[in-house]
Short mmCIF file of C-alpha atoms in Angstrom, two decimals:
data_model
loop_
_atom_site.label_atom_id
_atom_site.label_comp_id
_atom_site.label_asym_id
_atom_site.label_seq_id
_atom_site.Cartn_x
_atom_site.Cartn_y
_atom_site.Cartn_z
CA ALA A 1 128.04 138.68 112.65
CA GLN A 2 130.62 137.86 115.34
CA VAL A 3 132.97 136.27 112.82
CA ILE A 4 132.79 139.33 110.57
CA ALA A 5 133.45 141.64 113.52
CA LEU A 6 136.44 139.52 114.53
CA LEU A 7 137.86 139.58 110.99
CA ALA A 8 137.46 143.36 110.83
CA GLU A 9 139.18 143.75 114.20
CA LEU A 10 142.10 141.52 113.17
CA GLN A 11 142.42 143.41 109.91
CA ARG A 12 142.62 146.75 111.74
CA GLU A 13 144.92 145.63 114.55
CA LEU A 14 147.33 143.52 112.52
CA GLY A 15 147.09 145.26 109.16
CA LEU A 16 146.04 142.04 107.48
CA ALA A 17 144.99 141.74 103.88
CA LEU A 18 141.99 139.43 103.55
CA VAL A 19 140.26 137.72 100.69
CA PHE A 20 136.60 137.56 101.68
CA VAL A 21 134.22 135.62 99.45
CA ALA A 22 130.49 136.31 99.81
CA HIS A 23 127.33 136.69 97.78
CA ASP A 24 125.89 139.54 99.87
CA LEU A 25 127.31 142.93 98.81
CA ALA A 26 126.02 144.58 102.00
CA VAL A 27 128.20 142.25 104.08
CA VAL A 28 131.16 142.70 101.74
CA ARG A 29 130.79 146.47 102.04
CA GLN A 30 131.15 146.25 105.83
CA VAL A 31 134.50 144.45 105.79
CA SER A 32 136.11 145.58 102.54
CA ASP A 33 137.94 148.62 101.29
CA ARG A 34 137.98 147.39 97.70
CA VAL A 35 135.75 144.87 95.94
CA ALA A 36 136.14 142.66 92.91
CA VAL A 37 132.89 141.21 91.54
CA MET A 38 133.37 137.98 89.62
CA ARG A 39 131.11 136.25 87.14
CA ARG A 40 132.03 132.92 85.60
CA GLY A 41 135.60 133.22 86.83
CA ARG A 42 136.22 136.71 85.45
CA ILE A 43 136.30 140.05 87.24
CA VAL A 44 133.46 142.16 85.84
CA GLU A 45 133.80 145.08 88.26
CA TYR A 46 136.50 146.32 90.61
CA GLY A 47 136.72 149.39 92.81
CA PRO A 48 136.14 150.93 96.22
CA ALA A 49 133.50 148.96 98.15
CA ASP A 50 131.22 151.96 98.69
CA GLU A 51 131.37 152.94 95.02
CA VAL A 52 130.62 149.43 93.75
CA TYR A 53 127.75 149.12 96.24
CA GLU A 54 126.20 152.55 95.59
CA SER A 55 126.82 152.87 91.84
CA PRO A 56 127.44 149.49 90.24
CA ARG A 57 128.47 149.72 86.59
CA ASP A 58 128.17 146.15 85.41
CA PRO A 59 124.67 144.69 84.89
CA TYR A 60 125.69 141.57 86.84
CA THR A 61 126.57 143.66 89.90
CA LYS A 62 123.27 145.53 89.77
#
């Protein structure tokens, strides 16, 4: 949790763009503005983090 908080702080303060790879959408939602969900090397869903989390469209994301 401390690492995620530090990344979020650095992103805010320095305006960094980050690529964050995780399997837990709840964690991704905390640190991301936009999310790309990949399956077998292909993006199956892309959009605002809250939208992808609350209303996933692709069966893999659900």
